[in-house]
Amino acid sequence: MSEYNAMELMICVAARMFEDGASVSVGTGVPCAAAALAQKLYAPNLLIMFEVGGVAPLLPSMPISIGDSNTVYKAIQTVSMPKIMEMNQRGLVDYAFLGGAQIDMYGNINSTVIGNHDKPKVRFPGSGGANDFASFAWRSVILAPHSARRFTNDIDYITTPGYLTGPGAREEAGLPANTGPYKVITNLAVMGFDEKTKRMKLESVHPGVTVDDVIKNTGFELIIEEPIGKTEPPTEEELKILREEVDPFRVVISRSAE
Amino acid sequence: MESVGKLYGFYDPDEMRAIFKKRTKKMVNKTTTLKDAVSKYLKDGDYIAAGNSAIERTPVAALMELIRQVRKNDLKHLKYGAIGGSPLPSVLAFMSGCFEECDISYGMALEALGISKMARRCFETGKVKVTEWSNGTLAWRVKAAAMGLSFIPARSILGTDTFKYSAAKEIKCPFTGKTYAAIPAVYPDIVFIHVHAADKYGNSFIKGTTLVDVELAEASKTVIVTTERLVPTEFFRDDPLRTTIPFYLVDAVVEVPYGAHPGGMPYEYHMDVDFLKNMLKAAQNEDTYEKFIKKYILDCENFEDFLQLTGGLEKMRKLRQKVLHIDAE
């Protein structure tokens, strides 16, 4: 078994989720690497699009910006941001990826402020396309480093909707039906959401990680039902393609996942 | 849910019809200099937007001239619309200290390259007042204006604080009874757009993604285009699909080769990652940042001066090879 880092593991786990022929809105970083890896190994017909307007590019390496030249390299189509967002609103987009500074047990995400909105302790860049993607994609996937500070119910601001206050809340607010967070992939574990309560639920722990580690690093009560699975480590093939073809300049895989 | 954000750049559509009625529809020569274009149109209290494709195709040359004139003439109460995410334009805008209020969906960071501390501080000190949106809803504000309307319905931001701190309102769809967010139109006073090619009348060609630039040209009271190169009108008459933005929307045309540098220009030149990293580094504290602004913006007479400072034609030649995936070393 070859050595790998937490970032590589997260990318490989995310890449295995896609079925062939699915569509995905991606940003830069892990989501982009996961989509590119999936396209090379598991889902050759994965339709990749960037919110700036790049559709179905042949990614030569990892982009730094959601609008940079790599995102339109040999693209089939270059469109506008309203067009991409309207495609999402029409229900044409299966997967979206999200990250954030705070995430609560319903998968609601804060990427705007810590503290008071008008004079915050810390200001982050804001929603970007995250709110739209999480509102519209059939399945949204959260990727984030695992810590009790990040996974907390004391969320200062909901930038992006998860299941809001619980079952039925999204529909009541007016969000499209049958959408919402699907998986949460961290450096420690993979989590899903309980069908009935819409609360975050532990699915599998990564190699070398215990259920206790996950509990200690989660600020709210996770639903834990035995048996808990073990995450499959990256395969030799996944690592080879990831390192040699997807991210040859190590733009993403050399970053810390903690 | 009720929203509490301040509504910027909003007009009754009939008021805007009266303004748009006065637009010249004549094909007249609109070429000018950035200095003249900015001084002719920019005034206190204006709502400014910048076209872009994230860190690409940003009207850097125009924004630098804007920063020079705002600082020199001490213009007040300017508002910035960080439309289309706007990473590079918003970093330049907020770090410069020129703006007091803004609409924002994403700002103050250059994506994977990192956050600008000085831009971030504008918000943490409460110096810049902010109304929140998502990329989709802020883009649709422009689309509503481009359609000549006062709002457009949308199904995102509902149920979140992004809605609460926006200036949207909840409405019921008269057909389905569903709750929608009514996204109010935004009509910017001035938009700067950098394009691949334009003729002297303002017909403009963008290659690649257009982000929100076409809608911004349709919605804004004044449209200032900077172009990599001037081309004859036959370029458009031979293939009208090339007309991304037509002459009748454009007020001024300025030929500025490399006008998006140190951001990239799709199919033309790559972003200058080293320079952008240095810019973020300079933005770590006020002293180094003021020095940076002085050296690269305020003390430059024009954009050519800035280009010389960052490496001139030799640098641009390398960035061009990079975007074309040519390894000539």
Coordinates of N, CA, C and O in Angstrom, one line a residue, chain A residues 100-213:
Chain A
G100 N -16.8 25.4 4.0 CA -17.3 26.5 4.9 C -16.5 26.6 6.2 O -15.8 25.7 6.6
A101 N -16.7 27.7 6.9 CA -16.0 28.0 8.2 C -16.7 27.3 9.3 O -16.1 26.9 10.3
Q102 N -18.1 27.3 9.2 CA -18.9 26.6 10.2 C -20.0 25.8 9.5 O -20.5 26.2 8.5
I103 N -20.2 24.6 10.1 CA -21.2 23.7 9.5 C -22.0 23.1 10.7 O -21.4 22.6 11.6
D104 N -23.3 23.2 10.6 CA -24.1 22.6 11.7 C -24.7 21.2 11.4 O -24.4 20.7 10.3
M105 N -25.4 20.7 12.3 CA -25.9 19.3 12.2 C -26.9 19.1 11.0 O -27.1 17.9 10.6
Y106 N -27.5 20.1 10.5 CA -28.4 20.0 9.4 C -27.6 20.3 8.1 O -28.3 20.4 7.0
G107 N -26.3 20.5 8.1 CA -25.6 20.8 6.9 C -25.7 22.3 6.5 O -25.4 22.6 5.3
N108 N -26.2 23.2 7.3 CA -26.2 24.6 7.0 C -24.7 25.1 7.1 O -24.0 24.6 8.0
I109 N -24.4 26.0 6.3 CA -23.0 26.4 6.2 C -22.8 27.9 6.3 O -23.5 28.7 5.7
N110 N -21.8 28.3 7.1 CA -21.4 29.7 7.2 C -20.0 29.9 6.5 O -19.0 29.3 6.8
S111 N -20.1 30.8 5.5 CA -18.8 31.2 4.8 C -18.8 32.7 4.7 O -18.2 33.3 3.7
T112 N -19.5 33.4 5.6 CA -19.6 34.9 5.5 C -18.9 35.6 6.6 O -18.0 36.4 6.4
V113 N -19.4 35.4 7.9 CA -18.8 36.1 9.0 C -18.7 35.3 10.3 O -19.6 34.4 10.5
I114 N -17.7 35.6 11.1 CA -17.7 35.1 12.5 C -18.1 36.4 13.3 O -17.4 37.4 13.2
G115 N -19.1 36.2 14.2 CA -19.5 37.4 15.0 C -20.7 38.1 14.3 O -21.4 37.5 13.5
N116 N -20.8 39.4 14.6 CA -21.9 40.2 14.2 C -21.7 40.5 12.7 O -20.6 40.8 12.3
H117 N -22.8 40.5 11.9 CA -22.7 40.8 10.5 C -22.1 42.1 10.2 O -21.3 42.3 9.3
D118 N -22.6 43.2 10.9 CA -22.3 44.5 10.4 C -20.9 45.0 10.9 O -20.3 45.9 10.3
K119 N -20.4 44.3 11.9 CA -19.0 44.6 12.4 C -18.4 43.3 12.8 O -18.2 43.1 14.0
P120 N -18.1 42.4 11.9 CA -17.7 41.0 12.3 C -16.3 40.9 12.9 O -15.4 41.8 12.6
K121 N -16.1 39.8 13.7 CA -14.8 39.5 14.2 C -13.9 39.1 13.0 O -12.8 39.5 12.9
V122 N -14.5 38.2 12.2 CA -13.8 37.8 11.0 C -14.7 37.8 9.8 O -15.8 37.4 9.9
R123 N -14.2 38.4 8.7 CA -15.0 38.4 7.5 C -14.4 37.4 6.5 O -13.2 37.4 6.3
F124 N -15.3 36.6 5.9 CA -14.9 35.7 4.8 C -15.4 36.2 3.5 O -16.2 37.1 3.5
P125 N -15.0 35.6 2.4 CA -15.4 36.1 1.1 C -16.9 36.2 0.8 O -17.4 37.0 0.0
G126 N -17.7 35.3 1.5 CA -19.1 35.3 1.3 C -19.6 34.1 0.5 O -18.9 33.2 0.3
S127 N -20.9 34.2 0.0 CA -21.5 33.0 -0.6 C -20.8 32.6 -1.9 O -20.6 31.4 -2.1
G128 N -20.4 33.6 -2.7 CA -20.1 33.2 -4.1 C -21.3 32.4 -4.6 O -22.4 32.8 -4.4
G129 N -21.0 31.4 -5.4 CA -22.1 30.6 -5.9 C -22.7 29.5 -5.0 O -23.7 28.8 -5.4
A130 N -22.1 29.4 -3.8 CA -22.5 28.3 -2.9 C -23.9 28.2 -2.6 O -24.6 27.2 -2.7
N131 N -24.5 29.4 -2.2 CA -25.9 29.4 -1.9 C -26.8 28.9 -3.0 O -27.7 28.1 -2.8
D132 N -26.5 29.4 -4.2 CA -27.3 28.9 -5.4 C -27.1 27.4 -5.7 O -28.1 26.7 -5.9
F133 N -25.9 27.0 -5.6 CA -25.6 25.5 -5.9 C -26.3 24.7 -4.9 O -27.0 23.7 -5.2
A134 N -26.2 25.0 -3.6 CA -26.9 24.2 -2.5 C -28.4 24.3 -2.6 O -29.1 23.4 -2.1
S135 N -28.9 25.4 -3.1 CA -30.4 25.5 -3.3 C -30.9 24.7 -4.4 O -32.0 24.1 -4.3
F136 N -30.1 24.5 -5.4 CA -30.6 23.9 -6.7 C -30.1 22.5 -7.0 O -30.9 21.7 -7.6
A137 N -28.9 22.2 -6.6 CA -28.3 20.9 -7.0 C -29.1 19.8 -6.4 O -29.6 19.9 -5.2
W138 N -29.3 18.6 -7.0 CA -30.1 17.5 -6.5 C -29.3 17.0 -5.2 O -30.0 16.6 -4.2
R139 N -28.0 17.0 -5.3 CA -27.2 16.5 -4.2 C -26.1 17.4 -4.0 O -25.3 17.7 -4.9
S140 N -26.0 18.0 -2.7 CA -24.8 18.8 -2.5 C -23.8 18.0 -1.5 O -24.3 17.3 -0.6
V141 N -22.6 18.2 -1.7 CA -21.6 17.5 -1.0 C -20.7 18.5 -0.3 O -20.2 19.4 -0.9
I142 N -20.5 18.3 1.0 CA -19.7 19.3 1.8 C -18.3 18.6 2.0 O -18.2 17.5 2.4
L143 N -17.2 19.4 1.7 CA -15.9 19.0 1.9 C -15.2 19.9 2.9 O -15.2 21.1 2.6
A144 N -14.7 19.4 4.0 CA -14.1 20.4 5.0 C -13.2 19.6 5.9 O -13.4 18.4 6.2
P145 N -12.2 20.3 6.5 CA -11.4 19.8 7.5 C -12.3 19.5 8.8 O -13.1 20.4 9.1
H146 N -12.0 18.5 9.5 CA -12.9 18.1 10.6 C -12.3 18.7 11.9 O -11.3 18.3 12.4
S147 N -13.1 19.6 12.6 CA -12.8 20.1 13.9 C -14.0 20.5 14.6 O -15.1 20.8 14.0
A148 N -14.0 20.5 16.0 CA -15.1 20.8 16.8 C -15.5 22.2 16.6 O -16.7 22.6 16.7
R149 N -14.6 23.1 16.3 CA -14.9 24.5 16.0 C -15.7 24.7 14.7 O -16.5 25.5 14.6
R150 N -15.3 23.9 13.7 CA -16.0 24.0 12.4 C -17.3 23.3 12.4 O -18.3 23.9 11.9
F151 N -17.4 22.1 13.0 CA -18.6 21.4 13.0 C -19.4 21.7 14.3 O -19.2 21.1 15.3
T152 N -20.2 22.8 14.3 CA -20.8 23.3 15.5 C -22.2 23.7 15.2 O -22.6 24.1 14.1
N153 N -23.1 23.6 16.2 CA -24.4 24.1 16.1 C -24.5 25.6 16.4 O -25.5 26.3 16.2
D154 N -23.4 26.2 17.0 CA -23.4 27.6 17.3 C -22.9 28.4 16.0 O -21.9 29.0 16.0
I155 N -23.7 28.2 15.0 CA -23.3 28.8 13.7 C -23.8 30.3 13.7 O -24.9 30.6 14.1
D156 N -22.8 31.2 13.4 CA -23.1 32.6 13.5 C -23.9 33.2 12.4 O -24.6 34.2 12.5
Y157 N -24.0 32.5 11.2 CA -24.6 33.0 10.1 C -24.8 31.9 9.1 O -23.9 31.1 8.8
I158 N -26.0 31.8 8.5 CA -26.3 30.7 7.5 C -26.1 31.3 6.1 O -27.0 32.0 5.6
T159 N -25.0 31.1 5.5 CA -24.7 31.6 4.2 C -25.5 30.7 3.2 O -26.1 31.2 2.2
T160 N -25.4 29.4 3.4 CA -25.8 28.4 2.4 C -26.7 27.4 3.1 O -26.4 26.9 4.2
P161 N -27.8 27.1 2.5 CA -28.8 26.2 3.1 C -28.4 24.8 3.1 O -28.1 24.2 2.1
G162 N -28.5 24.1 4.3 CA -28.5 22.7 4.4 C -30.0 22.3 4.5 O -30.8 22.8 3.7
Y163 N -30.3 21.5 5.6 CA -31.7 21.3 5.8 C -32.4 22.3 6.7 O -33.4 22.1 7.3
L164 N -31.8 23.5 6.8 CA -32.3 24.6 7.6 C -32.6 24.2 9.1 O -31.7 23.8 9.8
T165 N -33.9 24.2 9.4 CA -34.2 23.8 10.8 C -34.7 22.3 10.9 O -35.1 21.9 12.0
G166 N -34.6 21.6 9.8 CA -35.0 20.2 9.9 C -35.9 19.7 8.8 O -36.1 20.4 7.8
P167 N -36.6 18.6 9.0 CA -37.5 18.0 7.9 C -38.5 19.0 7.4 O -39.2 19.7 8.2
G168 N -38.6 19.2 6.1 CA -39.7 20.0 5.5 C -39.3 21.5 5.5 O -40.0 22.3 4.8
A169 N -38.2 21.9 6.2 CA -37.9 23.4 6.3 C -37.5 24.0 4.9 O -37.8 25.1 4.6
R170 N -36.8 23.2 4.1 CA -36.3 23.7 2.8 C -37.5 24.0 1.9 O -37.6 25.1 1.4
E171 N -38.5 23.1 1.9 CA -39.6 23.2 1.0 C -40.5 24.4 1.5 O -41.0 25.2 0.7
E172 N -40.6 24.5 2.9 CA -41.4 25.6 3.4 C -40.8 27.0 3.1 O -41.5 27.9 2.9
A173 N -39.5 27.0 3.1 CA -38.8 28.3 2.7 C -39.0 28.7 1.2 O -38.8 29.8 0.8
G174 N -39.3 27.6 0.4 CA -39.5 27.9 -1.0 C -38.4 27.3 -1.9 O -38.4 27.4 -3.1
L175 N -37.5 26.5 -1.2 CA -36.4 25.9 -2.0 C -37.0 24.7 -2.8 O -37.9 24.1 -2.3
P176 N -36.4 24.4 -3.9 CA -36.9 23.3 -4.7 C -36.9 21.9 -3.9 O -36.0 21.7 -3.1
A177 N -38.0 21.1 -4.2 CA -38.1 19.9 -3.4 C -37.1 18.9 -3.8 O -36.5 18.9 -4.9
N178 N -36.8 17.9 -2.8 CA -35.9 16.8 -3.0 C -34.5 17.2 -3.3 O -33.8 16.5 -4.1
T179 N -34.1 18.3 -2.7 CA -32.7 18.7 -2.8 C -32.1 18.8 -1.4 O -32.8 18.7 -0.5
G180 N -30.8 19.0 -1.3 CA -30.2 19.2 0.0 C -28.9 18.4 0.1 O -28.4 17.8 -0.8
P181 N -28.2 18.6 1.3 CA -26.9 18.0 1.5 C -27.0 16.4 1.4 O -28.0 15.9 1.9
Y182 N -26.0 15.8 0.8 CA -26.0 14.4 0.5 C -24.9 13.7 1.3 O -25.2 12.8 2.1
K183 N -23.7 14.2 1.2 CA -22.5 13.6 2.0 C -21.7 14.8 2.5 O -21.6 15.9 2.0
V184 N -20.9 14.4 3.6 CA -19.9 15.3 4.1 C -18.6 14.5 4.1 O -18.6 13.4 4.7
I185 N -17.6 15.0 3.5 CA -16.3 14.3 3.4 C -15.3 15.1 4.1 O -15.1 16.3 3.7
T186 N -14.7 14.6 5.2 CA -13.6 15.3 5.9 C -12.3 14.5 5.9 O -12.3 13.5 5.3
N187 N -11.3 15.1 6.6 CA -10.1 14.3 6.7 C -10.2 13.1 7.7 O -9.2 12.4 7.8
L188 N -11.3 13.0 8.4 CA -11.5 11.9 9.3 C -12.5 10.9 8.9 O -12.4 9.7 9.2
A189 N -13.6 11.3 8.2 CA -14.7 10.5 8.0 C -15.6 10.9 6.8 O -15.4 12.0 6.3
V190 N -16.5 10.0 6.5 CA -17.6 10.3 5.6 C -18.9 10.3 6.4 O -19.2 9.4 7.1
M191 N -19.7 11.3 6.2 CA -21.0 11.4 6.9 C -22.1 11.6 5.8 O -21.9 12.1 4.8
G192 N -23.3 11.1 6.2 CA -24.5 11.4 5.4 C -25.5 12.1 6.2 O -25.2 12.6 7.3
F193 N -26.8 12.0 5.8 CA -27.9 12.6 6.6 C -29.0 11.6 6.8 O -29.4 10.9 5.9
D194 N -29.5 11.6 8.1 CA -30.5 10.7 8.5 C -31.8 11.1 7.7 O -32.3 12.2 7.7
E195 N -32.4 10.1 7.1 CA -33.6 10.3 6.3 C -34.7 11.0 7.0 O -35.3 11.9 6.5
K196 N -35.0 10.6 8.3 CA -36.1 11.1 9.1 C -35.9 12.5 9.7 O -36.7 13.4 9.5
T197 N -34.7 12.6 10.4 CA -34.5 13.8 11.1 C -33.7 14.8 10.3 O -33.6 16.0 10.7
K198 N -33.1 14.4 9.2 CA -32.2 15.3 8.4 C -31.0 15.7 9.1 O -30.3 16.7 8.7
R199 N -30.6 15.0 10.2 CA -29.4 15.3 10.9 C -28.2 14.5 10.4 O -28.3 13.5 9.8
M200 N -27.0 15.1 10.6 CA -25.8 14.5 10.1 C -25.5 13.1 10.8 O -25.7 13.0 12.0
K201 N -25.1 12.2 10.0 CA -24.9 10.8 10.5 C -23.6 10.2 10.0 O -23.3 10.4 8.9
L202 N -22.9 9.6 10.9 CA -21.6 9.0 10.6 C -21.8 7.8 9.7 O -22.6 6.9 10.0
E203 N -21.1 7.7 8.6 CA -21.2 6.6 7.7 C -19.9 5.7 7.7 O -20.0 4.5 7.9
S204 N -18.7 6.3 7.6 CA -17.5 5.5 7.6 C -16.4 6.4 8.2 O -16.3 7.6 8.0
V205 N -15.4 5.7 8.8 CA -14.2 6.4 9.3 C -13.1 6.0 8.4 O -13.0 4.9 7.9
H206 N -12.1 7.0 8.3 CA -11.0 6.8 7.4 C -10.0 5.8 8.1 O -10.0 5.7 9.3
P207 N -9.1 5.2 7.3 CA -8.1 4.3 7.9 C -7.3 5.0 9.0 O -6.9 6.2 8.8
G208 N -7.1 4.3 10.1 CA -6.4 4.9 11.2 C -7.2 5.8 12.1 O -6.6 6.4 13.0
V209 N -8.5 6.0 11.8 CA -9.3 7.0 12.6 C -10.3 6.2 13.3 O -10.9 5.2 12.8
T210 N -10.6 6.5 14.6 CA -11.6 5.8 15.4 C -12.9 6.6 15.5 O -12.8 7.9 15.2
V211 N -13.9 6.0 15.8 CA -15.2 6.7 16.0 C -15.1 7.8 17.1 O -15.6 8.9 16.9
D212 N -14.3 7.5 18.1 CA -14.1 8.4 19.1 C -13.4 9.7 18.6 O -13.7 10.8 19.1
D213 N -12.4 9.5 17.7 CA -11.7 10.7 17.1 C -12.7 11.6 16.5 O -12.7 12.8 16.6

